[in-house]
Amino acid sequence: MKTLGGKTALITGGSRGIGLEIVAAFAEAGANVFLTYNNTAPDEALRRARAFGAGCVAARLDVSKTDEADAAVKQCVEKFGGVDVLVNNAGITRDGLLMRMKDEDWDAVMYTNLKGAFNMMRAASRPMMKKRFGRIINVGSVVGSSGNPGQANYCASKAGLIGLTKSAARELASRNILVNVVAPGFITTDMTDALAEDAKKALLDSIPLGRFGAGKDVAGAALFLASDAAGYVTGQVLHVNGGLYM
Ligand code: NAP
């Protein structure tokens, strides 16, 4: 029996970066995958997931829109009979110093990273409660715990995700729904490619394991939280950062 055999996972932002690696890892573990994308075509994700023989479909979704979040959950339930695991991976940055930050950059980050996760959790918790089973994994960030200059909006959204996670973990525990955060450090993806070389070098020097993370490192932690092995873990923040923040 595979780790996630017979389970269905809904993964947001699953067509690239960390989300794509979570899709592949979950499909390899035997899950049916309902992945969502916003602007990036999901062809590679579908190809990789289906190579493991898993059921995999993709749907377009802007997580910040309540009606689209509701519709995605409904579609997943219709297609696969439920949502056992929800991974809120979709996220954006709009960096800038606090004193110069534009309202639209604050709002865009909060609406995608925090309200988006809320939208998905609210929609998915209903079918999970019915089944008396659920795993919700919110992809946070090391900077939600440490803070970071130039990322007040992003850090606030990721810190907010921790409070949202802990509250939901307390509300949903009696229905056997576990809610946790996986908090990546510096992972090589499009999101971090934008950093200047000298900033990357300084960061690398501050990581005890001496390397940047890969999407697979985060996918492994998400897989653990989705698995039976994590059956007594809820309301936690699992840091995956090479020791950058302890
Ligand atoms: P990425 O390569 O920039 O990918 C971002 C993903 O989010 C894409 O799949 C994108 O979908 C999706 N997305 C963005 N806005 C969306 C919206 N409104 N609705 C639905 N989907 C949306 O980023 P990543 O590095 O893989 O990051 C994934 C998650 O990990 C994010 O939550 C990020 O904050 C977190 N994280 C990353 C790092 C890192 O070092 N990379 C560190 C800590 C935390 P489309 O491409 O289809 O638009």
PDB file of C-alpha atoms and ligand atoms in Angstrom:
ATOM      1  CA  MET A   1       0.000   0.000   0.000  1.00  0.00           C
ATOM      2  CA  LYS A   2       1.396   3.389  -0.982  1.00  0.00           C
ATOM      3  CA  THR A   3       1.571   6.155   1.654  1.00  0.00           C
ATOM      4  CA  LEU A   4      -1.308   8.138   0.129  1.00  0.00           C
ATOM      5  CA  GLY A   5      -3.059   5.290  -1.688  1.00  0.00           C
ATOM      6  CA  GLY A   6      -6.817   5.905  -1.935  1.00  0.00           C
ATOM      7  CA  LYS A   7      -6.443   9.559  -0.902  1.00  0.00           C
ATOM      8  CA  THR A   8      -7.241  12.677  -2.910  1.00  0.00           C
ATOM      9  CA  ALA A   9      -5.083  15.776  -2.640  1.00  0.00           C
ATOM     10  CA  LEU A  10      -6.030  19.247  -3.810  1.00  0.00           C
ATOM     11  CA  ILE A  11      -2.850  21.271  -4.387  1.00  0.00           C
ATOM     12  CA  THR A  12      -2.958  24.956  -5.313  1.00  0.00           C
ATOM     13  CA  GLY A  13      -0.297  26.487  -7.547  1.00  0.00           C
ATOM     14  CA  GLY A  14       0.663  23.010  -8.677  1.00  0.00           C
ATOM     15  CA  SER A  15       2.066  23.721 -12.127  1.00  0.00           C
ATOM     16  CA  ARG A  16       5.494  25.051 -11.140  1.00  0.00           C
ATOM     17  CA  GLY A  17       8.004  25.522  -8.352  1.00  0.00           C
ATOM     18  CA  ILE A  18       7.378  23.918  -4.969  1.00  0.00           C
ATOM     19  CA  GLY A  19       3.770  23.108  -5.893  1.00  0.00           C
ATOM     20  CA  LEU A  20       4.896  21.039  -8.884  1.00  0.00           C
ATOM     21  CA  GLU A  21       7.225  18.970  -6.671  1.00  0.00           C
ATOM     22  CA  ILE A  22       4.405  18.402  -4.166  1.00  0.00           C
ATOM     23  CA  VAL A  23       2.143  17.236  -7.010  1.00  0.00           C
ATOM     24  CA  ALA A  24       4.797  14.768  -8.194  1.00  0.00           C
ATOM     25  CA  ALA A  25       5.586  13.487  -4.688  1.00  0.00           C
ATOM     26  CA  PHE A  26       1.927  12.992  -3.792  1.00  0.00           C
ATOM     27  CA  ALA A  27       1.195  11.240  -7.108  1.00  0.00           C
ATOM     28  CA  GLU A  28       4.196   8.969  -6.548  1.00  0.00           C
ATOM     29  CA  ALA A  29       2.776   8.189  -3.090  1.00  0.00           C
ATOM     30  CA  GLY A  30      -0.431   7.007  -4.750  1.00  0.00           C
ATOM     31  CA  ALA A  31      -2.759   9.995  -4.271  1.00  0.00           C
ATOM     32  CA  ASN A  32      -5.255  11.211  -6.808  1.00  0.00           C
ATOM     33  CA  VAL A  33      -4.249  14.795  -7.448  1.00  0.00           C
ATOM     34  CA  PHE A  34      -6.479  17.745  -8.212  1.00  0.00           C
ATOM     35  CA  LEU A  35      -4.028  20.509  -8.998  1.00  0.00           C
ATOM     36  CA  THR A  36      -4.807  24.115  -9.675  1.00  0.00           C
ATOM     37  CA  TYR A  37      -2.942  26.715 -11.697  1.00  0.00           C
ATOM     38  CA  ASN A  38      -3.500  30.374 -12.352  1.00  0.00           C
ATOM     39  CA  ASN A  39      -1.266  31.532 -15.225  1.00  0.00           C
ATOM     40  CA  THR A  40       1.123  28.618 -15.828  1.00  0.00           C
ATOM     41  CA  ALA A  41      -0.122  25.786 -18.033  1.00  0.00           C
ATOM     42  CA  PRO A  42      -0.209  22.532 -16.051  1.00  0.00           C
ATOM     43  CA  ASP A  43       1.094  20.223 -18.838  1.00  0.00           C
ATOM     44  CA  GLU A  44       4.344  19.256 -17.083  1.00  0.00           C
ATOM     45  CA  ALA A  45       2.605  18.653 -13.755  1.00  0.00           C
ATOM     46  CA  LEU A  46      -0.031  16.459 -15.396  1.00  0.00           C
ATOM     47  CA  ARG A  47       2.622  14.513 -17.303  1.00  0.00           C
ATOM     48  CA  ARG A  48       4.743  13.917 -14.202  1.00  0.00           C
ATOM     49  CA  ALA A  49       1.798  12.954 -11.999  1.00  0.00           C
ATOM     50  CA  ARG A  50       0.201  10.648 -14.540  1.00  0.00           C
ATOM     51  CA  ALA A  51       3.514   8.844 -15.072  1.00  0.00           C
ATOM     52  CA  PHE A  52       2.944   7.341 -11.602  1.00  0.00           C
ATOM     53  CA  GLY A  53      -0.447   6.041 -12.693  1.00  0.00           C
ATOM     54  CA  ALA A  54      -2.286   8.431 -10.408  1.00  0.00           C
ATOM     55  CA  GLY A  55      -5.563  10.125 -11.300  1.00  0.00           C
ATOM     56  CA  CYS A  56      -4.663  13.735 -11.958  1.00  0.00           C
ATOM     57  CA  VAL A  57      -6.712  16.665 -13.223  1.00  0.00           C
ATOM     58  CA  ALA A  58      -5.960  20.363 -13.403  1.00  0.00           C
ATOM     59  CA  ALA A  59      -8.269  23.338 -13.047  1.00  0.00           C
ATOM     60  CA  ARG A  60      -7.735  27.040 -13.296  1.00  0.00           C
ATOM     61  CA  LEU A  61      -8.103  28.891  -9.998  1.00  0.00           C
ATOM     62  CA  ASP A  62      -7.308  32.293  -8.571  1.00  0.00           C
ATOM     63  CA  VAL A  63      -7.269  31.457  -4.851  1.00  0.00           C
ATOM     64  CA  SER A  64      -8.038  35.045  -3.870  1.00  0.00           C
ATOM     65  CA  LYS A  65     -11.515  34.730  -5.404  1.00  0.00           C
ATOM     66  CA  THR A  66     -14.010  33.103  -3.051  1.00  0.00           C
ATOM     67  CA  ASP A  67     -16.319  31.791  -5.770  1.00  0.00           C
ATOM     68  CA  GLU A  68     -13.420  30.203  -7.653  1.00  0.00           C
ATOM     69  CA  ALA A  69     -12.150  28.535  -4.462  1.00  0.00           C
ATOM     70  CA  ASP A  70     -15.602  27.127  -3.732  1.00  0.00           C
ATOM     71  CA  ALA A  71     -15.925  25.894  -7.329  1.00  0.00           C
ATOM     72  CA  ALA A  72     -12.505  24.171  -7.278  1.00  0.00           C
ATOM     73  CA  VAL A  73     -13.355  22.233  -4.116  1.00  0.00           C
ATOM     74  CA  LYS A  74     -16.740  21.275  -5.565  1.00  0.00           C
ATOM     75  CA  GLN A  75     -15.103  20.071  -8.777  1.00  0.00           C
ATOM     76  CA  CYS A  76     -12.565  18.006  -6.823  1.00  0.00           C
ATOM     77  CA  VAL A  77     -15.325  16.370  -4.781  1.00  0.00           C
ATOM     78  CA  GLU A  78     -17.314  15.616  -7.949  1.00  0.00           C
ATOM     79  CA  LYS A  79     -14.268  14.149  -9.695  1.00  0.00           C
ATOM     80  CA  PHE A  80     -12.672  12.130  -6.888  1.00  0.00           C
ATOM     81  CA  GLY A  81     -15.365  11.865  -4.190  1.00  0.00           C
ATOM     82  CA  GLY A  82     -13.765  14.169  -1.634  1.00  0.00           C
ATOM     83  CA  VAL A  83     -10.757  16.205  -0.559  1.00  0.00           C
ATOM     84  CA  ASP A  84      -8.610  14.279   1.902  1.00  0.00           C
ATOM     85  CA  VAL A  85      -5.591  16.566   1.747  1.00  0.00           C
ATOM     86  CA  LEU A  86      -5.546  20.270   0.936  1.00  0.00           C
ATOM     87  CA  VAL A  87      -2.191  21.909   0.237  1.00  0.00           C
ATOM     88  CA  ASN A  88      -2.352  25.691   0.144  1.00  0.00           C
ATOM     89  CA  ASN A  89       0.824  26.343  -1.798  1.00  0.00           C
ATOM     90  CA  ALA A  90      -0.138  29.305  -4.015  1.00  0.00           C
ATOM     91  CA  GLY A  91       1.748  32.412  -2.999  1.00  0.00           C
ATOM     92  CA  ILE A  92       3.279  35.622  -4.303  1.00  0.00           C
ATOM     93  CA  THR A  93       5.744  38.312  -3.244  1.00  0.00           C
ATOM     94  CA  ARG A  94       5.514  42.053  -3.895  1.00  0.00           C
ATOM     95  CA  ASP A  95       8.612  43.239  -2.067  1.00  0.00           C
ATOM     96  CA  GLY A  96       9.353  46.802  -0.999  1.00  0.00           C
ATOM     97  CA  LEU A  97      10.222  48.844   2.048  1.00  0.00           C
ATOM     98  CA  LEU A  98       7.316  49.450   4.407  1.00  0.00           C
ATOM     99  CA  MET A  99       7.441  53.235   4.158  1.00  0.00           C
ATOM    100  CA  ARG A 100       7.133  53.082   0.382  1.00  0.00           C
ATOM    101  CA  MET A 101       4.860  50.057   0.052  1.00  0.00           C
ATOM    102  CA  LYS A 102       1.874  50.618  -2.205  1.00  0.00           C
ATOM    103  CA  ASP A 103      -1.599  49.620  -1.035  1.00  0.00           C
ATOM    104  CA  GLU A 104      -1.995  47.355  -4.044  1.00  0.00           C
ATOM    105  CA  ASP A 105       1.188  45.439  -3.163  1.00  0.00           C
ATOM    106  CA  TRP A 106       0.015  44.935   0.424  1.00  0.00           C
ATOM    107  CA  ASP A 107      -3.452  43.876  -0.733  1.00  0.00           C
ATOM    108  CA  ALA A 108      -2.298  41.532  -3.504  1.00  0.00           C
ATOM    109  CA  VAL A 109      -0.040  39.585  -1.130  1.00  0.00           C
ATOM    110  CA  MET A 110      -2.619  39.388   1.660  1.00  0.00           C
ATOM    111  CA  TYR A 111      -5.382  38.385  -0.730  1.00  0.00           C
ATOM    112  CA  THR A 112      -3.381  35.612  -2.375  1.00  0.00           C
ATOM    113  CA  ASN A 113      -1.323  34.240   0.512  1.00  0.00           C
ATOM    114  CA  LEU A 114      -3.707  34.625   3.460  1.00  0.00           C
ATOM    115  CA  LYS A 115      -7.245  35.110   2.173  1.00  0.00           C
ATOM    116  CA  GLY A 116      -6.545  32.532  -0.534  1.00  0.00           C
ATOM    117  CA  ALA A 117      -5.680  29.915   2.087  1.00  0.00           C
ATOM    118  CA  PHE A 118      -8.722  30.913   4.142  1.00  0.00           C
ATOM    119  CA  ASN A 119     -10.981  30.605   1.076  1.00  0.00           C
ATOM    120  CA  MET A 120      -9.691  27.124   0.349  1.00  0.00           C
ATOM    121  CA  MET A 121      -9.809  25.960   3.978  1.00  0.00           C
ATOM    122  CA  ARG A 122     -13.367  27.166   4.454  1.00  0.00           C
ATOM    123  CA  ALA A 123     -14.497  25.418   1.287  1.00  0.00           C
ATOM    124  CA  ALA A 124     -12.596  22.165   1.907  1.00  0.00           C
ATOM    125  CA  SER A 125     -13.391  21.797   5.597  1.00  0.00           C
ATOM    126  CA  ARG A 126     -17.044  20.986   4.804  1.00  0.00           C
ATOM    127  CA  PRO A 127     -16.381  17.792   2.789  1.00  0.00           C
ATOM    128  CA  MET A 128     -13.565  16.890   5.201  1.00  0.00           C
ATOM    129  CA  MET A 129     -15.917  17.192   8.193  1.00  0.00           C
ATOM    130  CA  LYS A 130     -18.436  14.956   6.444  1.00  0.00           C
ATOM    131  CA  LYS A 131     -15.758  12.298   5.974  1.00  0.00           C
ATOM    132  CA  ARG A 132     -14.362  12.777   9.472  1.00  0.00           C
ATOM    133  CA  PHE A 133     -10.922  12.954   7.885  1.00  0.00           C
ATOM    134  CA  GLY A 134      -8.708  15.707   6.563  1.00  0.00           C
ATOM    135  CA  ARG A 135      -5.197  17.060   6.333  1.00  0.00           C
ATOM    136  CA  ILE A 136      -4.614  20.729   5.613  1.00  0.00           C
ATOM    137  CA  ILE A 137      -1.070  21.816   4.870  1.00  0.00           C
ATOM    138  CA  ASN A 138      -0.428  25.517   4.537  1.00  0.00           C
ATOM    139  CA  VAL A 139       2.817  26.529   2.887  1.00  0.00           C
ATOM    140  CA  GLY A 140       4.189  29.328   5.036  1.00  0.00           C
ATOM    141  CA  SER A 141       7.716  30.686   5.075  1.00  0.00           C
ATOM    142  CA  VAL A 142      10.663  31.020   7.407  1.00  0.00           C
ATOM    143  CA  VAL A 143      10.146  34.795   7.260  1.00  0.00           C
ATOM    144  CA  GLY A 144       6.685  34.390   8.789  1.00  0.00           C
ATOM    145  CA  SER A 145       8.602  33.550  11.967  1.00  0.00           C
ATOM    146  CA  SER A 146      11.778  35.600  11.567  1.00  0.00           C
ATOM    147  CA  GLY A 147      10.558  38.698   9.686  1.00  0.00           C
ATOM    148  CA  ASN A 148      12.532  40.131   6.768  1.00  0.00           C
ATOM    149  CA  PRO A 149      13.270  43.711   5.743  1.00  0.00           C
ATOM    150  CA  GLY A 150      11.560  44.589   2.465  1.00  0.00           C
ATOM    151  CA  GLN A 151       8.865  41.946   2.917  1.00  0.00           C
ATOM    152  CA  ALA A 152       6.442  43.399   5.479  1.00  0.00           C
ATOM    153  CA  ASN A 153       3.427  42.317   3.418  1.00  0.00           C
ATOM    154  CA  TYR A 154       4.753  38.824   2.697  1.00  0.00           C
ATOM    155  CA  CYS A 155       5.932  38.224   6.289  1.00  0.00           C
ATOM    156  CA  ALA A 156       2.591  39.446   7.667  1.00  0.00           C
ATOM    157  CA  SER A 157       0.721  37.104   5.341  1.00  0.00           C
ATOM    158  CA  LYS A 158       2.863  34.120   6.310  1.00  0.00           C
ATOM    159  CA  ALA A 159       2.706  34.950  10.042  1.00  0.00           C
ATOM    160  CA  GLY A 160      -1.072  35.279   9.651  1.00  0.00           C
ATOM    161  CA  LEU A 161      -1.113  31.829   8.125  1.00  0.00           C
ATOM    162  CA  ILE A 162       0.313  30.437  11.376  1.00  0.00           C
ATOM    163  CA  GLY A 163      -2.545  31.948  13.436  1.00  0.00           C
ATOM    164  CA  LEU A 164      -5.081  30.756  10.892  1.00  0.00           C
ATOM    165  CA  THR A 165      -3.558  27.263  11.014  1.00  0.00           C
ATOM    166  CA  LYS A 166      -3.555  27.045  14.816  1.00  0.00           C
ATOM    167  CA  SER A 167      -7.155  28.274  15.076  1.00  0.00           C
ATOM    168  CA  ALA A 168      -8.347  25.833  12.424  1.00  0.00           C
ATOM    169  CA  ALA A 169      -6.363  23.019  14.070  1.00  0.00           C
ATOM    170  CA  ARG A 170      -8.255  23.648  17.325  1.00  0.00           C
ATOM    171  CA  GLU A 171     -11.642  23.981  15.595  1.00  0.00           C
ATOM    172  CA  LEU A 172     -11.309  20.905  13.428  1.00  0.00           C
ATOM    173  CA  ALA A 173      -9.407  18.450  15.644  1.00  0.00           C
ATOM    174  CA  SER A 174     -12.568  16.747  16.910  1.00  0.00           C
ATOM    175  CA  ARG A 175     -13.402  15.826  13.296  1.00  0.00           C
ATOM    176  CA  ASN A 176     -10.007  14.245  12.729  1.00  0.00           C
ATOM    177  CA  ILE A 177      -8.848  17.113  10.524  1.00  0.00           C
ATOM    178  CA  LEU A 178      -5.219  18.038  11.148  1.00  0.00           C
ATOM    179  CA  VAL A 179      -3.922  21.448  10.131  1.00  0.00           C
ATOM    180  CA  ASN A 180      -0.235  22.352   9.913  1.00  0.00           C
ATOM    181  CA  VAL A 181       2.211  24.725   8.272  1.00  0.00           C
ATOM    182  CA  VAL A 182       5.263  23.677   6.332  1.00  0.00           C
ATOM    183  CA  ALA A 183       7.614  26.654   6.356  1.00  0.00           C
ATOM    184  CA  PRO A 184      10.316  26.609   3.672  1.00  0.00           C
ATOM    185  CA  GLY A 185      13.524  28.581   3.946  1.00  0.00           C
ATOM    186  CA  PHE A 186      15.312  29.552   0.738  1.00  0.00           C
ATOM    187  CA  ILE A 187      14.182  27.179  -2.006  1.00  0.00           C
ATOM    188  CA  THR A 188      15.434  27.501  -5.571  1.00  0.00           C
ATOM    189  CA  THR A 189      12.380  28.430  -7.698  1.00  0.00           C
ATOM    190  CA  ASP A 190      11.202  31.306  -9.913  1.00  0.00           C
ATOM    191  CA  MET A 191      10.292  33.186  -6.714  1.00  0.00           C
ATOM    192  CA  THR A 192      13.907  33.252  -5.500  1.00  0.00           C
ATOM    193  CA  ASP A 193      15.602  33.454  -8.918  1.00  0.00           C
ATOM    194  CA  ALA A 194      14.793  37.152  -8.893  1.00  0.00           C
ATOM    195  CA  LEU A 195      17.259  37.798  -6.015  1.00  0.00           C
ATOM    196  CA  ALA A 196      20.560  39.520  -6.818  1.00  0.00           C
ATOM    197  CA  GLU A 197      23.662  37.284  -6.815  1.00  0.00           C
ATOM    198  CA  ASP A 198      25.274  39.090  -3.847  1.00  0.00           C
ATOM    199  CA  ALA A 199      22.062  38.683  -1.819  1.00  0.00           C
ATOM    200  CA  LYS A 200      22.050  34.949  -2.662  1.00  0.00           C
ATOM    201  CA  LYS A 201      25.685  34.628  -1.595  1.00  0.00           C
ATOM    202  CA  ALA A 202      24.990  36.335   1.758  1.00  0.00           C
ATOM    203  CA  LEU A 203      22.010  34.054   2.310  1.00  0.00           C
ATOM    204  CA  LEU A 204      23.987  30.948   1.477  1.00  0.00           C
ATOM    205  CA  ASP A 205      26.594  31.910   4.086  1.00  0.00           C
ATOM    206  CA  SER A 206      23.847  31.976   6.731  1.00  0.00           C
ATOM    207  CA  ILE A 207      22.487  28.482   6.011  1.00  0.00           C
ATOM    208  CA  PRO A 208      24.152  25.881   8.272  1.00  0.00           C
ATOM    209  CA  LEU A 209      23.554  23.058   5.768  1.00  0.00           C
ATOM    210  CA  GLY A 210      25.429  25.141   3.191  1.00  0.00           C
ATOM    211  CA  ARG A 211      22.973  24.836   0.309  1.00  0.00           C
ATOM    212  CA  PHE A 212      19.695  26.246  -0.880  1.00  0.00           C
ATOM    213  CA  GLY A 213      16.712  23.946  -0.615  1.00  0.00           C
ATOM    214  CA  ALA A 214      14.963  22.241  -3.515  1.00  0.00           C
ATOM    215  CA  GLY A 215      11.240  21.875  -4.106  1.00  0.00           C
ATOM    216  CA  LYS A 216      11.662  18.194  -3.258  1.00  0.00           C
ATOM    217  CA  ASP A 217      12.820  19.080   0.271  1.00  0.00           C
ATOM    218  CA  VAL A 218       9.520  20.846   0.906  1.00  0.00           C
ATOM    219  CA  ALA A 219       7.508  18.134  -0.855  1.00  0.00           C
ATOM    220  CA  GLY A 220       9.007  15.527   1.488  1.00  0.00           C
ATOM    221  CA  ALA A 221       7.859  17.472   4.548  1.00  0.00           C
ATOM    222  CA  ALA A 222       4.382  17.989   3.060  1.00  0.00           C
ATOM    223  CA  LEU A 223       4.172  14.275   2.301  1.00  0.00           C
ATOM    224  CA  PHE A 224       5.010  13.475   5.912  1.00  0.00           C
ATOM    225  CA  LEU A 225       2.278  15.821   7.184  1.00  0.00           C
ATOM    226  CA  ALA A 226      -0.226  14.227   4.791  1.00  0.00           C
ATOM    227  CA  SER A 227       0.700  10.689   5.805  1.00  0.00           C
ATOM    228  CA  ASP A 228      -0.477   8.424   8.618  1.00  0.00           C
ATOM    229  CA  ALA A 229       2.932   8.918  10.244  1.00  0.00           C
ATOM    230  CA  ALA A 230       1.808  12.455  11.176  1.00  0.00           C
ATOM    231  CA  GLY A 231      -1.492  11.344  12.701  1.00  0.00           C
ATOM    232  CA  TYR A 232      -0.745  12.991  16.058  1.00  0.00           C
ATOM    233  CA  VAL A 233       0.634  16.262  14.652  1.00  0.00           C
ATOM    234  CA  THR A 234      -1.615  19.310  14.435  1.00  0.00           C
ATOM    235  CA  GLY A 235      -1.266  23.080  14.802  1.00  0.00           C
ATOM    236  CA  GLN A 236       2.476  22.898  14.157  1.00  0.00           C
ATOM    237  CA  VAL A 237       4.965  24.739  11.996  1.00  0.00           C
ATOM    238  CA  LEU A 238       7.431  22.371  10.340  1.00  0.00           C
ATOM    239  CA  HIS A 239      10.463  24.395   9.260  1.00  0.00           C
ATOM    240  CA  VAL A 240      12.364  23.182   6.199  1.00  0.00           C
ATOM    241  CA  ASN A 241      15.225  25.628   5.952  1.00  0.00           C
ATOM    242  CA  GLY A 242      18.612  23.941   6.301  1.00  0.00           C
ATOM    243  CA  GLY A 243      18.986  25.480   9.756  1.00  0.00           C
ATOM    244  CA  LEU A 244      18.626  29.078   8.530  1.00  0.00           C
ATOM    245  CA  TYR A 245      16.184  29.752  11.370  1.00  0.00           C
ATOM    246  CA  MET A 246      16.034  27.639  14.534  1.00  0.00           C
TER     247      MET A 246
HETATM  248  P1  NAP B   1       6.627  30.329  -7.557  1.00  0.00           P
HETATM  249  O1  NAP B   1       7.595  29.474  -8.298  1.00  0.00           O
HETATM  250  O2  NAP B   1       6.658  31.805  -7.739  1.00  0.00           O
HETATM  251  O3  NAP B   1       5.152  29.773  -7.798  1.00  0.00           O
HETATM  252  C1  NAP B   1       4.050  30.424  -7.235  1.00  0.00           C
HETATM  253  C2  NAP B   1       2.845  29.547  -7.432  1.00  0.00           C
HETATM  254  O4  NAP B   1       1.704  30.198  -6.861  1.00  0.00           O
HETATM  255  C3  NAP B   1       2.539  29.302  -8.899  1.00  0.00           C
HETATM  256  O5  NAP B   1       2.140  27.967  -9.059  1.00  0.00           O
HETATM  257  C4  NAP B   1       1.375  30.256  -9.169  1.00  0.00           C
HETATM  258  O6  NAP B   1       0.495  29.814 -10.163  1.00  0.00           O
HETATM  259  C5  NAP B   1       0.664  30.232  -7.827  1.00  0.00           C
HETATM  260  N1  NAP B   1      -0.159  31.425  -7.650  1.00  0.00           N
HETATM  261  C6  NAP B   1       0.254  32.710  -7.490  1.00  0.00           C
HETATM  262  N2  NAP B   1      -0.809  33.522  -7.352  1.00  0.00           N
HETATM  263  C7  NAP B   1      -1.908  32.742  -7.396  1.00  0.00           C
HETATM  264  C8  NAP B   1      -3.304  32.982  -7.284  1.00  0.00           C
HETATM  265  N3  NAP B   1      -3.803  34.219  -7.089  1.00  0.00           N
HETATM  266  N4  NAP B   1      -4.149  31.924  -7.393  1.00  0.00           N
HETATM  267  C9  NAP B   1      -3.680  30.683  -7.576  1.00  0.00           C
HETATM  268  N5  NAP B   1      -2.377  30.380  -7.697  1.00  0.00           N
HETATM  269  C10 NAP B   1      -1.508  31.400  -7.605  1.00  0.00           C
HETATM  270  O7  NAP B   1       6.783  30.133  -5.997  1.00  0.00           O
HETATM  271  P2  NAP B   1       7.387  28.931  -5.125  1.00  0.00           P
HETATM  272  O8  NAP B   1       8.747  29.320  -4.748  1.00  0.00           O
HETATM  273  O9  NAP B   1       7.124  27.642  -5.770  1.00  0.00           O
HETATM  274  O10 NAP B   1       6.490  29.120  -3.826  1.00  0.00           O
HETATM  275  C11 NAP B   1       5.410  28.264  -3.492  1.00  0.00           C
HETATM  276  C12 NAP B   1       4.997  28.577  -2.066  1.00  0.00           C
HETATM  277  O11 NAP B   1       6.118  28.431  -1.207  1.00  0.00           O
HETATM  278  C13 NAP B   1       4.500  30.007  -1.866  1.00  0.00           C
HETATM  279  O12 NAP B   1       3.447  30.018  -0.941  1.00  0.00           O
HETATM  280  C14 NAP B   1       5.718  30.706  -1.292  1.00  0.00           C
HETATM  281  O13 NAP B   1       5.355  31.826  -0.526  1.00  0.00           O
HETATM  282  C15 NAP B   1       6.298  29.602  -0.452  1.00  0.00           C
HETATM  283  N6  NAP B   1       7.711  29.783  -0.149  1.00  0.00           N
HETATM  284  C16 NAP B   1       8.660  29.739  -1.118  1.00  0.00           C
HETATM  285  C17 NAP B   1       9.994  29.891  -0.761  1.00  0.00           C
HETATM  286  C18 NAP B   1      11.111  29.841  -1.767  1.00  0.00           C
HETATM  287  O14 NAP B   1      12.263  30.030  -1.359  1.00  0.00           O
HETATM  288  N7  NAP B   1      10.865  29.582  -3.029  1.00  0.00           N
HETATM  289  C19 NAP B   1      10.342  30.115   0.558  1.00  0.00           C
HETATM  290  C20 NAP B   1       9.348  30.161   1.531  1.00  0.00           C
HETATM  291  C21 NAP B   1       8.039  29.982   1.149  1.00  0.00           C
HETATM  292  P3  NAP B   1       0.646  30.252 -11.716  1.00  0.00           P
HETATM  293  O15 NAP B   1       2.103  30.146 -12.074  1.00  0.00           O
HETATM  294  O16 NAP B   1      -0.218  29.279 -12.424  1.00  0.00           O
HETATM  295  O17 NAP B   1       0.138  31.658 -11.798  1.00  0.00           O
END
